[in-house]
């Protein structure tokens, strides 16, 4: 089954967008390990909210666009990982392993696909076995 791990961070924290060399090395080792074991499909960090936008449509209303930064938000999305896991319990264990790399973080675990089944028609084929589409960094 596929699971999406989305992590939220306090973007006001100094390390949010400027990770230490030690953190980068630990994250790189985990990416390599998870890739070799067939856990990681793809992962990536995102830019600070000042470079983002929020598109919202309430029922019966027009679509609204709000440009960042999202100063009212305590935490913002810092990145994501799409992983393979046997079940939610295993995905949660992987999320805990991922969270252990950070000083403070929240990781949401969500199962993807219809009942976890892979979609039949994919517009973009996935990477070859053992390869990751992109790197996972908490900051960029």
Coordinates of N, CA and C in Angstrom, one line a residue:
X1 N 0.8 -1.2 0.0 CA 0.0 0.0 0.0 C 0.9 1.2 0.0
X2 N 0.3 2.3 -0.5 CA 1.0 3.6 -0.5 C 0.5 4.5 0.6
X3 N 1.4 5.2 1.2 CA 1.1 6.2 2.2 C 1.8 7.5 2.0
X4 N 1.1 8.6 2.2 CA 1.7 9.9 2.1 C 2.0 10.4 3.5
X5 N 3.3 10.7 3.7 CA 3.7 11.3 5.0 C 3.9 12.8 4.7
X6 N 3.1 13.7 5.3 CA 3.3 15.1 5.2 C 3.8 15.7 6.5
X7 N 4.9 16.4 6.4 CA 5.3 16.9 7.7 C 5.1 18.4 7.8
X8 N 4.7 18.8 9.0 CA 4.5 20.3 9.3 C 5.5 20.7 10.3
X9 N 6.0 22.0 10.0 CA 7.0 22.6 10.9 C 6.6 24.0 11.2
X10 N 7.3 24.5 12.2 CA 7.2 25.9 12.6 C 8.2 26.6 11.7
X11 N 7.7 27.3 10.7 CA 8.7 28.0 9.8 C 9.4 29.1 10.4
X12 N 9.0 29.6 11.6 CA 9.8 30.6 12.3 C 11.0 30.1 13.0
X13 N 11.1 28.7 13.2 CA 12.3 28.1 13.8 C 13.5 28.3 12.9
X14 N 14.6 28.7 13.4 CA 15.8 28.9 12.6 C 16.2 27.7 11.7
X15 N 16.1 26.5 12.2 CA 16.5 25.3 11.5 C 15.5 24.9 10.4
X16 N 14.3 25.5 10.4 CA 13.3 25.1 9.5 C 13.7 25.1 8.0
X17 N 14.5 26.2 7.7 CA 14.9 26.3 6.3 C 16.4 26.3 6.1
X18 N 17.1 26.1 7.2 CA 18.6 26.0 7.2 C 19.0 24.9 8.0
X19 N 18.9 23.6 7.5 CA 19.3 22.5 8.3 C 20.8 22.4 8.5
X20 N 21.1 21.7 9.6 CA 22.6 21.5 9.9 C 23.1 20.5 8.9
X21 N 24.4 20.4 8.8 CA 25.1 19.4 8.0 C 24.8 18.0 8.6
X22 N 24.8 17.9 9.9 CA 24.4 16.6 10.6 C 23.1 16.2 10.2
X23 N 22.1 17.1 10.1 CA 20.7 16.7 9.7 C 20.7 16.2 8.3
X24 N 21.4 17.0 7.4 CA 21.4 16.6 6.0 C 22.0 15.2 5.8
X25 N 23.1 14.9 6.5 CA 23.7 13.6 6.4 C 22.8 12.5 6.9
X26 N 22.1 12.7 8.0 CA 21.1 11.7 8.6 C 20.0 11.5 7.6
X27 N 19.5 12.6 7.1 CA 18.4 12.5 6.1 C 18.8 11.8 4.9
X28 N 20.0 12.1 4.4 CA 20.5 11.4 3.2 C 20.7 9.9 3.4
X29 N 21.2 9.5 4.6 CA 21.3 8.1 4.9 C 20.0 7.4 5.0
X30 N 18.9 8.1 5.5 CA 17.6 7.5 5.6 C 17.0 7.3 4.2
X31 N 17.2 8.3 3.4 CA 16.7 8.3 2.0 C 17.3 7.1 1.3
X32 N 18.6 7.0 1.4 CA 19.3 5.9 0.7 C 18.8 4.5 1.3
X33 N 18.7 4.4 2.6 CA 18.2 3.1 3.2 C 16.8 2.8 2.7
X34 N 15.9 3.8 2.8 CA 14.5 3.5 2.4 C 14.4 3.2 0.9
X35 N 15.3 3.9 0.1 CA 15.3 3.6 -1.4 C 15.7 2.2 -1.6
X36 N 16.8 1.8 -1.0 CA 17.3 0.4 -1.2 C 16.4 -0.6 -0.8
X37 N 15.6 -0.3 0.2 CA 14.6 -1.3 0.8 C 13.3 -1.2 0.1
X38 N 13.1 -0.3 -0.9 CA 11.8 -0.2 -1.6 C 10.7 0.5 -0.8
X39 N 11.1 1.2 0.2 CA 10.1 1.9 1.0 C 9.7 3.2 0.3
X40 N 10.8 4.0 0.0 CA 10.5 5.4 -0.5 C 10.2 5.4 -2.0
X41 N 9.1 6.0 -2.4 CA 8.8 6.2 -3.8 C 9.3 7.6 -4.2
X42 N 9.0 8.6 -3.5 CA 9.5 9.9 -3.8 C 9.3 10.8 -2.5
X43 N 10.1 11.8 -2.5 CA 10.0 12.7 -1.3 C 10.6 14.1 -1.7
X44 N 10.2 15.1 -1.0 CA 10.7 16.4 -1.3 C 10.3 17.4 -0.2
X45 N 11.2 18.3 0.1 CA 10.9 19.4 1.0 C 10.3 20.5 0.1
X46 N 9.7 21.5 0.8 CA 9.1 22.6 0.0 C 9.7 23.9 0.5
X47 N 9.5 25.0 -0.3 CA 10.0 26.3 0.0 C 9.1 26.9 1.2
X48 N 9.6 27.9 1.8 CA 8.8 28.6 2.8 C 7.5 29.1 2.3
X49 N 6.5 29.3 3.2 CA 5.2 29.7 2.7 C 5.2 31.1 2.0
X50 N 6.2 31.9 2.2 CA 6.2 33.2 1.5 C 6.3 33.0 0.0
X51 N 6.7 31.8 -0.5 CA 6.7 31.5 -1.9 C 5.5 30.7 -2.4
X52 N 4.5 30.5 -1.5 CA 3.4 29.7 -1.8 C 2.1 30.5 -1.9
X53 N 1.0 29.8 -2.3 CA -0.3 30.3 -2.3 C -1.3 29.3 -1.8
X54 N -2.4 29.8 -1.3 CA -3.5 28.9 -0.9 C -4.7 29.2 -1.7
X55 N -5.2 28.2 -2.4 CA -6.4 28.3 -3.2 C -7.6 27.7 -2.5
X56 N -8.6 28.4 -2.3 CA -9.8 27.9 -1.5 C -11.1 28.2 -2.2
X57 N -12.0 27.3 -2.1 CA -13.3 27.5 -2.7 C -14.3 26.9 -1.7
X58 N -15.1 27.8 -1.1 CA -16.1 27.4 -0.2 C -17.4 27.0 -1.0
X59 N -18.2 26.2 -0.5 CA -19.4 25.7 -1.1 C -20.3 27.0 -1.5
X60 N -20.6 27.1 -2.8 CA -21.4 28.2 -3.3 C -20.7 29.5 -3.4
X61 N -19.4 29.5 -3.2 CA -18.7 30.8 -3.3 C -17.6 30.7 -4.4
X62 N -17.1 31.9 -4.7 CA -16.0 32.0 -5.7 C -14.7 31.5 -5.1
X63 N -13.8 31.1 -6.0 CA -12.5 30.6 -5.6 C -11.7 31.8 -5.2
X64 N -11.0 31.7 -4.0 CA -10.1 32.7 -3.5 C -8.7 32.3 -3.5
X65 N -7.7 33.1 -3.8 CA -6.3 32.8 -3.8 C -5.7 33.8 -2.7
X66 N -4.9 33.2 -1.8 CA -4.2 33.9 -0.8 C -2.7 33.6 -1.0
X67 N -1.9 34.6 -1.3 CA -0.5 34.4 -1.4 C 0.2 34.4 0.0
X68 N 1.2 33.6 0.1 CA 2.0 33.6 1.4 C 2.8 34.8 1.6
X69 N 3.3 35.0 2.8 CA 3.5 34.0 3.8 C 2.2 33.8 4.6
X70 N 2.0 32.7 5.2 CA 0.9 32.3 6.0 C 1.2 32.6 7.5
X71 N 1.3 33.8 7.8 CA 1.8 34.2 9.2 C 0.8 33.8 10.3
X72 N -0.4 33.6 9.9 CA -1.4 33.2 10.9 C -1.3 31.7 11.3
X73 N -0.6 30.9 10.5 CA -0.5 29.5 10.7 C 0.7 29.2 11.7
X74 N 0.4 28.4 12.7 CA 1.5 28.1 13.6 C 2.5 27.1 12.9
X75 N 1.9 26.2 12.2 CA 2.8 25.3 11.4 C 2.4 25.3 10.0
X76 N 3.4 25.0 9.1 CA 3.2 24.9 7.7 C 3.7 23.6 7.2
X77 N 3.3 23.2 6.0 CA 3.8 22.0 5.4 C 5.3 22.2 5.0
X78 N 6.1 21.3 5.5 CA 7.6 21.5 5.2 C 8.0 20.5 4.1
X79 N 7.2 19.5 3.8 CA 7.6 18.5 2.8 C 6.7 17.3 2.9
X80 N 7.1 16.3 2.1 CA 6.3 15.1 2.0 C 7.2 13.9 1.6
X81 N 6.7 12.7 1.9 CA 7.3 11.5 1.3 C 6.1 10.6 1.0
X82 N 6.3 9.9 -0.2 CA 5.3 8.9 -0.6 C 6.0 7.6 -0.4
X83 N 5.4 6.7 0.4 CA 6.1 5.5 0.7 C 5.3 4.2 0.5
X84 N 5.9 3.1 0.4 CA 5.3 1.8 0.4 C 5.3 1.2 1.8
X85 N 4.2 0.7 2.3 CA 4.2 0.0 3.6 C 3.1 -1.1 3.5
X86 N 3.3 -2.1 4.3 CA 2.3 -3.2 4.3 C 0.9 -2.8 4.8
X87 N 0.9 -1.9 5.8 CA -0.3 -1.4 6.4 C -0.1 -0.1 7.1
X88 N -1.1 0.5 7.7 CA -1.0 1.7 8.4 C 0.0 1.7 9.6
X89 N 0.0 0.6 10.3 CA 0.9 0.4 11.5 C 2.3 0.5 11.0
X90 N 2.7 -0.1 9.9 CA 4.0 0.0 9.4 C 4.4 1.4 8.9
X91 N 3.4 2.0 8.3 CA 3.6 3.4 7.8 C 3.8 4.3 9.0
X92 N 3.1 4.1 10.1 CA 3.3 4.9 11.3 C 4.7 4.7 11.9
X93 N 5.1 3.5 11.9 CA 6.5 3.2 12.3 C 7.5 4.0 11.5
X94 N 7.4 4.0 10.2 CA 8.3 4.7 9.3 C 8.2 6.2 9.6
X95 N 6.9 6.7 9.8 CA 6.8 8.1 10.2 C 7.5 8.5 11.5
X96 N 7.5 7.6 12.4 CA 8.2 7.8 13.7 C 9.7 7.9 13.5
X97 N 10.2 7.0 12.6 CA 11.6 7.0 12.3 C 12.0 8.3 11.6
X98 N 11.1 8.7 10.7 CA 11.3 10.0 10.0 C 11.3 11.2 11.0
X99 N 10.3 11.2 11.9 CA 10.2 12.3 12.9 C 11.4 12.3 13.8
X100 N 12.0 11.2 14.1 CA 13.1 11.2 15.0 C 14.3 12.0 14.5
X101 N 14.3 12.3 13.2 CA 15.4 13.1 12.6 C 15.3 14.6 13.0
X102 N 14.1 15.0 13.4 CA 13.9 16.4 13.7 C 13.8 16.7 15.2
X103 N 14.0 18.0 15.5 CA 13.9 18.4 16.9 C 12.4 18.5 17.3
X104 N 11.6 19.0 16.4 CA 10.2 19.2 16.6 C 9.5 19.1 15.2
X105 N 8.5 18.3 15.2 CA 7.8 18.1 13.9 C 6.5 17.4 14.1
X106 N 5.6 17.5 13.2 CA 4.3 16.8 13.2 C 4.3 16.1 11.8
X107 N 4.0 14.8 11.8 CA 3.9 14.0 10.5 C 2.5 13.4 10.4
X108 N 1.8 13.8 9.4 CA 0.5 13.2 9.1 C 0.7 12.0 8.2
X109 N 0.1 10.9 8.5 CA 0.2 9.6 7.7 C -1.2 9.4 7.1
X110 N -1.3 9.3 5.7 CA -2.5 9.1 5.0 C -2.3 8.1 4.0
X111 N -3.2 7.1 3.9 CA -3.2 6.1 2.9 C -3.6 6.6 1.6
X112 N -3.0 6.3 0.5 CA -3.3 6.8 -0.8 C -4.0 5.7 -1.6
X113 N -4.7 6.2 -2.7 CA -5.3 5.3 -3.6 C -6.6 4.7 -3.1
X114 N -7.3 4.0 -3.9 CA -8.6 3.4 -3.5 C -8.3 2.1 -2.8
X115 N -8.4 2.2 -1.5 CA -8.0 1.0 -0.7 C -6.6 0.6 -0.8
X116 N -5.8 1.6 -1.2 CA -4.3 1.3 -1.3 C -3.9 0.7 -2.6
X117 N -4.9 0.5 -3.5 CA -4.5 -0.1 -4.8 C -3.8 0.9 -5.7
X118 N -2.9 0.5 -6.5 CA -2.2 1.4 -7.4 C -3.1 1.8 -8.5
X119 N -3.1 3.0 -8.9 CA -3.9 3.4 -10.1 C -3.5 2.7 -11.3
X120 N -4.5 2.4 -12.2 CA -4.2 1.6 -13.4 C -3.5 2.4 -14.4
X121 N -4.0 3.7 -14.6 CA -3.4 4.6 -15.6 C -2.6 5.7 -14.9
X122 N -1.3 5.7 -15.1 CA -0.4 6.7 -14.5 C 0.1 7.5 -15.6
X123 N 0.0 8.9 -15.5 CA 0.5 9.8 -16.5 C 2.0 9.8 -16.5
X124 N 2.6 9.6 -15.4 CA 4.1 9.6 -15.3 C 4.5 8.2 -14.7
X125 N 5.3 7.5 -15.3 CA 5.7 6.2 -14.7 C 6.6 6.5 -13.5
X126 N 6.6 5.7 -12.6 CA 7.5 5.8 -11.4 C 8.9 5.6 -11.7
X127 N 9.8 5.8 -10.8 CA 11.3 5.6 -11.0 C 11.5 4.1 -11.1
X128 N 12.6 3.7 -11.7 CA 13.0 2.3 -11.7 C 13.1 1.8 -10.2
X129 N 13.0 0.5 -10.0 CA 13.1 0.0 -8.7 C 14.4 0.4 -8.0
X130 N 14.3 0.8 -6.8 CA 15.5 1.2 -6.0 C 15.9 2.7 -6.3
X131 N 15.2 3.4 -7.1 CA 15.6 4.8 -7.4 C 14.5 5.7 -6.9
X132 N 14.9 6.9 -6.4 CA 14.0 7.9 -5.9 C 13.8 9.0 -6.9
X133 N 12.6 9.5 -7.1 CA 12.4 10.6 -8.1 C 13.1 11.9 -7.7
X134 N 13.1 12.2 -6.4 CA 13.7 13.4 -6.0 C 14.2 13.3 -4.5
X135 N 15.0 14.2 -4.1 CA 15.5 14.1 -2.7 C 14.5 14.7 -1.7
X136 N 14.8 14.3 -0.5 CA 13.9 14.8 0.6 C 14.7 15.7 1.5
X137 N 14.4 17.0 1.5 CA 15.1 17.9 2.4 C 14.0 18.8 3.1
X138 N 14.2 19.1 4.3 CA 13.2 19.9 5.0 C 13.2 21.3 4.6
X139 N 14.2 21.7 3.8 CA 14.2 23.1 3.4 C 14.8 23.2 2.0
X140 N 14.3 24.3 1.4 CA 14.8 24.7 0.1 C 14.3 26.0 -0.2

